[in-house]
Amino acid sequence: MLTGKNITIGVTGGIAVYKAAQLVSNLAVSGAAVRVMMTESAREFVTPLTFQTLSGRQVYTDLFARPAGGAVQHIDLAASSDLVLLAPATANIIGKIACGIADDLISTVVMATSCPIIICPAMNVNMYNNRVVQRNLASLRGLGYHFVEPGVGRLACGAEGRGRLADLELIMDKINFILANEKDLQGLSVMVTAGPTVEPVDPVRYLTNRSSGKMGYAVADAAARRGARVVLISGPVELKPPAGVEVIPVQTAAEMHAAVLERFSSVDVVVMSAAVADYRPKTAATQKIKKHGETLTIELEKNPDILAELGRIKKHQLLVGFAAETEDLVKNAQKKVSAKNLELLVANDVTLPGAGFGTDTNIAKLVFPDGRLISLPKMDKLALAHTILNEVPVLRRGGKVNHIVPLS
Ligand code: PMT
C-alpha cells in the first residue's frame, strides 16, 4: 500500500530516536520513499548516517542548505510529501507547531505542507501531562493534525506513566489508514449539517441544545480532505470552518430545513450530525416576555424532521443520520434507521463520558438498515468522521465490507 508514497519523517531529540530508526526501516521495506529530517537535538542521540543507511537517501538537517538546481529545500520537501510524520515528537516541536513558530527545517516543512501530518509524541510523563503540552495537543487536534498517542510503561528516565513512543505497529496502522483514505471521495458532493439550532422565544431568549458542532465539523473536514466538494450547513457554533468547505450559517431548524432542501438535489451524500430542535415556540414574542405569574407556559409546535423528509424524497443520494440517545441506544437507532430510510445511522449514547455533546471524542455504533451493527471504541471525532466516511464508497457500491477501525 505504501509503494510510491513519499513519507517525510521529522525526528526530534528524545531517547525514542532509536525506535524511529526501526520505523524508517519498516517504511522503506513497505515500499515507501522515506526522507528523514533531523533536529540538532536528535543528532545528539543518533547520527544521520543511521537514517541515511536505513532510508537509502540523504538526511536533511539544515534549513538553509541549497540543493542543486536552486530549489528551496523546505518548500520542496513540503510540496513533494504525501505524508509528514513526526516521531518522536518532543514537547518542544509540538509547542512550536501549536504556536505557529517555524524556525528550523522540521517546523518550516510542517508549516509549508498541505499533506496530512501525524504527530507521535514521546517524552517524560510529567512533561506529557503538563497543562501547556496538553493544551498544545488539544489545539493541534482541533486543527486536524493526526496523533498516535504515546504508550504507558517504564520510561527511559526511570519514571512510570504515559510518554513512551507508541508501538511501531500502531504508527504503521495510522500511516496506512491515512494514506488509504486519500482522495477516495474525489468527485463526490457531500452535504454535512452541524451544531445546534436556536429557536427564538422572544427577542432575548431562545431554546437550543448542547451541540458544539465538533462532530459535524470533523465530518466536513474529513470529507474535504478526502477530495469531496463539501457544503456545511451549520447552526451557531464557535468553530473555525474547515479548509476548503463552503459554510452556510443558519439559526433555526426552519432555516436549516430550507438550506438543506435547496442543495439536496445537487449532492451525493448527506451526513446529518446537527442536533435539530424537534419543537419551536409556536409564536416568538416580538417584545421581551415580562415576569408575571409563578409559572409561564410556552406553546411549542413541531419542526420539520429534515432527515425523514430527505429519506422520503431521495433519489441517488446516500443518507447518513446520527442518533443522540440517552437510553436503549440500539433499539432506538434501529427504529430511526428504517423510519428515516437511511443507508447508515451513527448512534451515540450521549450519557457516556467522552461521548456526545461538546467532547473532543465520541463513542458510536454504526447501525445499518440490514441489521448490521458495528460498535466502535472511543475515538476522537476526526477519527470517527473518517470511520463513517470509510463506509461511503462501500455503500455507494452497494457493498457490505470494509470495517477498518482506526487507532486514534
Ligand atoms: O456537536 P457536538 O458537540 O460535537 O455533538 C455531537 C452530537 C451529539 C450533536 C452528534 O453526535 C449527534 O448525535 N447528532 C444528532 C443529534 C440529534 O438531533 O439526534 P436525534 O436522534 O434527535 O435525531 C436523529 C437524526 O435526525 C439526526 O441526524 C438529526 O440531525 C435529524 N433530525 C432531527 C430532528 C429534526 N427535526 N430534523 C432532523 O433532521
PDB file of N, CA, C and O in Angstrom, residues 286-318:
ATOM      1  N   THR A 286     -42.730  39.320  20.106  1.00  0.00           N
ATOM      2  CA  THR A 286     -41.962  40.401  19.472  1.00  0.00           C
ATOM      3  C   THR A 286     -41.307  41.294  20.528  1.00  0.00           C
ATOM      4  O   THR A 286     -40.335  41.979  20.250  1.00  0.00           O
ATOM      5  N   GLN A 287     -41.853  41.272  21.738  1.00  0.00           N
ATOM      6  CA  GLN A 287     -41.245  42.030  22.837  1.00  0.00           C
ATOM      7  C   GLN A 287     -40.785  41.048  23.914  1.00  0.00           C
ATOM      8  O   GLN A 287     -41.306  39.940  24.007  1.00  0.00           O
ATOM      9  N   LYS A 288     -39.826  41.484  24.728  1.00  0.00           N
ATOM     10  CA  LYS A 288     -39.332  40.628  25.824  1.00  0.00           C
ATOM     11  C   LYS A 288     -40.498  40.228  26.734  1.00  0.00           C
ATOM     12  O   LYS A 288     -41.287  41.097  27.152  1.00  0.00           O
ATOM     13  N   ILE A 289     -40.617  38.927  27.009  1.00  0.00           N
ATOM     14  CA  ILE A 289     -41.727  38.461  27.844  1.00  0.00           C
ATOM     15  C   ILE A 289     -41.488  38.924  29.287  1.00  0.00           C
ATOM     16  O   ILE A 289     -40.414  38.693  29.846  1.00  0.00           O
ATOM     17  N   LYS A 290     -42.494  39.567  29.855  1.00  0.00           N
ATOM     18  CA  LYS A 290     -42.348  40.124  31.209  1.00  0.00           C
ATOM     19  C   LYS A 290     -42.600  39.044  32.260  1.00  0.00           C
ATOM     20  O   LYS A 290     -43.341  38.086  32.031  1.00  0.00           O
ATOM     21  N   LYS A 291     -41.972  39.245  33.434  1.00  0.00           N
ATOM     22  CA  LYS A 291     -42.165  38.317  34.539  1.00  0.00           C
ATOM     23  C   LYS A 291     -43.504  38.638  35.189  1.00  0.00           C
ATOM     24  O   LYS A 291     -43.708  39.742  35.692  1.00  0.00           O
ATOM     25  N   HIS A 292     -44.457  37.653  35.129  1.00  0.00           N
ATOM     26  CA  HIS A 292     -45.756  37.902  35.759  1.00  0.00           C
ATOM     27  C   HIS A 292     -46.014  36.870  36.848  1.00  0.00           C
ATOM     28  O   HIS A 292     -45.576  37.019  37.964  1.00  0.00           O
ATOM     29  N   GLY A 293     -46.658  35.783  36.465  1.00  0.00           N
ATOM     30  CA  GLY A 293     -47.073  34.785  37.455  1.00  0.00           C
ATOM     31  C   GLY A 293     -45.926  33.879  37.887  1.00  0.00           C
ATOM     32  O   GLY A 293     -44.767  34.087  37.530  1.00  0.00           O
ATOM     33  N   GLU A 294     -46.271  32.830  38.663  1.00  0.00           N
ATOM     34  CA  GLU A 294     -45.281  31.875  39.182  1.00  0.00           C
ATOM     35  C   GLU A 294     -44.821  30.911  38.096  1.00  0.00           C
ATOM     36  O   GLU A 294     -43.757  30.309  38.195  1.00  0.00           O
ATOM     37  N   THR A 295     -45.646  30.699  37.114  1.00  0.00           N
ATOM     38  CA  THR A 295     -45.267  29.799  36.016  1.00  0.00           C
ATOM     39  C   THR A 295     -45.509  30.508  34.694  1.00  0.00           C
ATOM     40  O   THR A 295     -46.247  31.491  34.618  1.00  0.00           O
ATOM     41  N   LEU A 296     -44.862  29.974  33.683  1.00  0.00           N
ATOM     42  CA  LEU A 296     -45.039  30.535  32.338  1.00  0.00           C
ATOM     43  C   LEU A 296     -45.180  29.359  31.390  1.00  0.00           C
ATOM     44  O   LEU A 296     -44.383  28.406  31.451  1.00  0.00           O
ATOM     45  N   THR A 297     -46.153  29.391  30.553  1.00  0.00           N
ATOM     46  CA  THR A 297     -46.339  28.310  29.589  1.00  0.00           C
ATOM     47  C   THR A 297     -46.015  28.833  28.198  1.00  0.00           C
ATOM     48  O   THR A 297     -46.508  29.891  27.799  1.00  0.00           O
ATOM     49  N   ILE A 298     -45.143  28.099  27.530  1.00  0.00           N
ATOM     50  CA  ILE A 298     -44.833  28.468  26.142  1.00  0.00           C
ATOM     51  C   ILE A 298     -45.297  27.311  25.276  1.00  0.00           C
ATOM     52  O   ILE A 298     -44.865  26.167  25.475  1.00  0.00           O
ATOM     53  N   GLU A 299     -46.148  27.600  24.349  1.00  0.00           N
ATOM     54  CA  GLU A 299     -46.646  26.514  23.490  1.00  0.00           C
ATOM     55  C   GLU A 299     -45.622  26.239  22.380  1.00  0.00           C
ATOM     56  O   GLU A 299     -45.119  27.173  21.744  1.00  0.00           O
ATOM     57  N   LEU A 300     -45.324  24.964  22.200  1.00  0.00           N
ATOM     58  CA  LEU A 300     -44.342  24.590  21.175  1.00  0.00           C
ATOM     59  C   LEU A 300     -45.052  23.892  20.028  1.00  0.00           C
ATOM     60  O   LEU A 300     -46.046  23.198  20.236  1.00  0.00           O
ATOM     61  N   GLU A 301     -44.513  24.068  18.845  1.00  0.00           N
ATOM     62  CA  GLU A 301     -45.033  23.291  17.715  1.00  0.00           C
ATOM     63  C   GLU A 301     -43.866  22.551  17.064  1.00  0.00           C
ATOM     64  O   GLU A 301     -42.707  22.918  17.234  1.00  0.00           O
ATOM     65  N   LYS A 302     -44.220  21.511  16.323  1.00  0.00           N
ATOM     66  CA  LYS A 302     -43.201  20.626  15.767  1.00  0.00           C
ATOM     67  C   LYS A 302     -42.424  21.301  14.643  1.00  0.00           C
ATOM     68  O   LYS A 302     -43.002  21.985  13.802  1.00  0.00           O
ATOM     69  N   ASN A 303     -41.119  21.090  14.637  1.00  0.00           N
ATOM     70  CA  ASN A 303     -40.297  21.487  13.498  1.00  0.00           C
ATOM     71  C   ASN A 303     -40.367  20.390  12.446  1.00  0.00           C
ATOM     72  O   ASN A 303     -40.663  19.231  12.772  1.00  0.00           O
ATOM     73  N   PRO A 304     -40.041  20.705  11.209  1.00  0.00           N
ATOM     74  CA  PRO A 304     -39.982  19.633  10.213  1.00  0.00           C
ATOM     75  C   PRO A 304     -38.858  18.675  10.578  1.00  0.00           C
ATOM     76  O   PRO A 304     -37.811  19.102  11.079  1.00  0.00           O
ATOM     77  N   ASP A 305     -39.055  17.387  10.346  1.00  0.00           N
ATOM     78  CA  ASP A 305     -37.962  16.415  10.506  1.00  0.00           C
ATOM     79  C   ASP A 305     -37.223  16.383   9.169  1.00  0.00           C
ATOM     80  O   ASP A 305     -37.670  15.755   8.200  1.00  0.00           O
ATOM     81  N   ILE A 306     -36.120  17.084   9.112  1.00  0.00           N
ATOM     82  CA  ILE A 306     -35.409  17.290   7.836  1.00  0.00           C
ATOM     83  C   ILE A 306     -34.961  15.952   7.252  1.00  0.00           C
ATOM     84  O   ILE A 306     -35.172  15.658   6.074  1.00  0.00           O
ATOM     85  N   LEU A 307     -34.350  15.148   8.100  1.00  0.00           N
ATOM     86  CA  LEU A 307     -33.777  13.887   7.607  1.00  0.00           C
ATOM     87  C   LEU A 307     -34.866  12.934   7.117  1.00  0.00           C
ATOM     88  O   LEU A 307     -34.718  12.269   6.081  1.00  0.00           O
ATOM     89  N   ALA A 308     -35.969  12.890   7.865  1.00  0.00           N
ATOM     90  CA  ALA A 308     -37.063  11.998   7.444  1.00  0.00           C
ATOM     91  C   ALA A 308     -37.589  12.439   6.073  1.00  0.00           C
ATOM     92  O   ALA A 308     -37.906  11.606   5.209  1.00  0.00           O
ATOM     93  N   GLU A 309     -37.643  13.753   5.875  1.00  0.00           N
ATOM     94  CA  GLU A 309     -38.111  14.259   4.578  1.00  0.00           C
ATOM     95  C   GLU A 309     -37.132  13.865   3.466  1.00  0.00           C
ATOM     96  O   GLU A 309     -37.548  13.437   2.382  1.00  0.00           O
ATOM     97  N   LEU A 310     -35.820  13.985   3.744  1.00  0.00           N
ATOM     98  CA  LEU A 310     -34.834  13.577   2.734  1.00  0.00           C
ATOM     99  C   LEU A 310     -34.994  12.086   2.421  1.00  0.00           C
ATOM    100  O   LEU A 310     -34.862  11.661   1.271  1.00  0.00           O
ATOM    101  N   GLY A 311     -35.275  11.314   3.469  1.00  0.00           N
ATOM    102  CA  GLY A 311     -35.473   9.867   3.272  1.00  0.00           C
ATOM    103  C   GLY A 311     -36.636   9.567   2.346  1.00  0.00           C
ATOM    104  O   GLY A 311     -36.628   8.581   1.608  1.00  0.00           O
ATOM    105  N   ARG A 312     -37.646  10.454   2.383  1.00  0.00           N
ATOM    106  CA  ARG A 312     -38.832  10.231   1.522  1.00  0.00           C
ATOM    107  C   ARG A 312     -38.556  10.645   0.074  1.00  0.00           C
ATOM    108  O   ARG A 312     -39.049  10.025  -0.854  1.00  0.00           O
ATOM    109  N   ILE A 313     -37.756  11.713  -0.101  1.00  0.00           N
ATOM    110  CA  ILE A 313     -37.634  12.266  -1.464  1.00  0.00           C
ATOM    111  C   ILE A 313     -36.334  11.868  -2.162  1.00  0.00           C
ATOM    112  O   ILE A 313     -36.112  12.244  -3.309  1.00  0.00           O
ATOM    113  N   LYS A 314     -35.456  11.129  -1.463  1.00  0.00           N
ATOM    114  CA  LYS A 314     -34.124  10.894  -2.046  1.00  0.00           C
ATOM    115  C   LYS A 314     -34.208  10.102  -3.344  1.00  0.00           C
ATOM    116  O   LYS A 314     -35.112   9.281  -3.527  1.00  0.00           O
ATOM    117  N   LYS A 315     -33.226  10.374  -4.230  1.00  0.00           N
ATOM    118  CA  LYS A 315     -33.121   9.614  -5.476  1.00  0.00           C
ATOM    119  C   LYS A 315     -31.810   8.823  -5.415  1.00  0.00           C
ATOM    120  O   LYS A 315     -31.792   7.707  -4.940  1.00  0.00           O
ATOM    121  N   HIS A 316     -30.704   9.455  -5.878  1.00  0.00           N
ATOM    122  CA  HIS A 316     -29.419   8.762  -5.844  1.00  0.00           C
ATOM    123  C   HIS A 316     -28.692   8.986  -4.520  1.00  0.00           C
ATOM    124  O   HIS A 316     -27.692   8.347  -4.245  1.00  0.00           O
ATOM    125  N   GLN A 317     -29.183   9.901  -3.674  1.00  0.00           N
ATOM    126  CA  GLN A 317     -28.393  10.336  -2.518  1.00  0.00           C
ATOM    127  C   GLN A 317     -28.286   9.254  -1.445  1.00  0.00           C
ATOM    128  O   GLN A 317     -29.236   8.501  -1.210  1.00  0.00           O
ATOM    129  N   LEU A 318     -27.109   9.265  -0.811  1.00  0.00           N
ATOM    130  CA  LEU A 318     -26.866   8.345   0.307  1.00  0.00           C
ATOM    131  C   LEU A 318     -27.043   9.146   1.600  1.00  0.00           C
ATOM    132  O   LEU A 318     -26.475  10.228   1.739  1.00  0.00           O
TER     133      LEU A 318
END
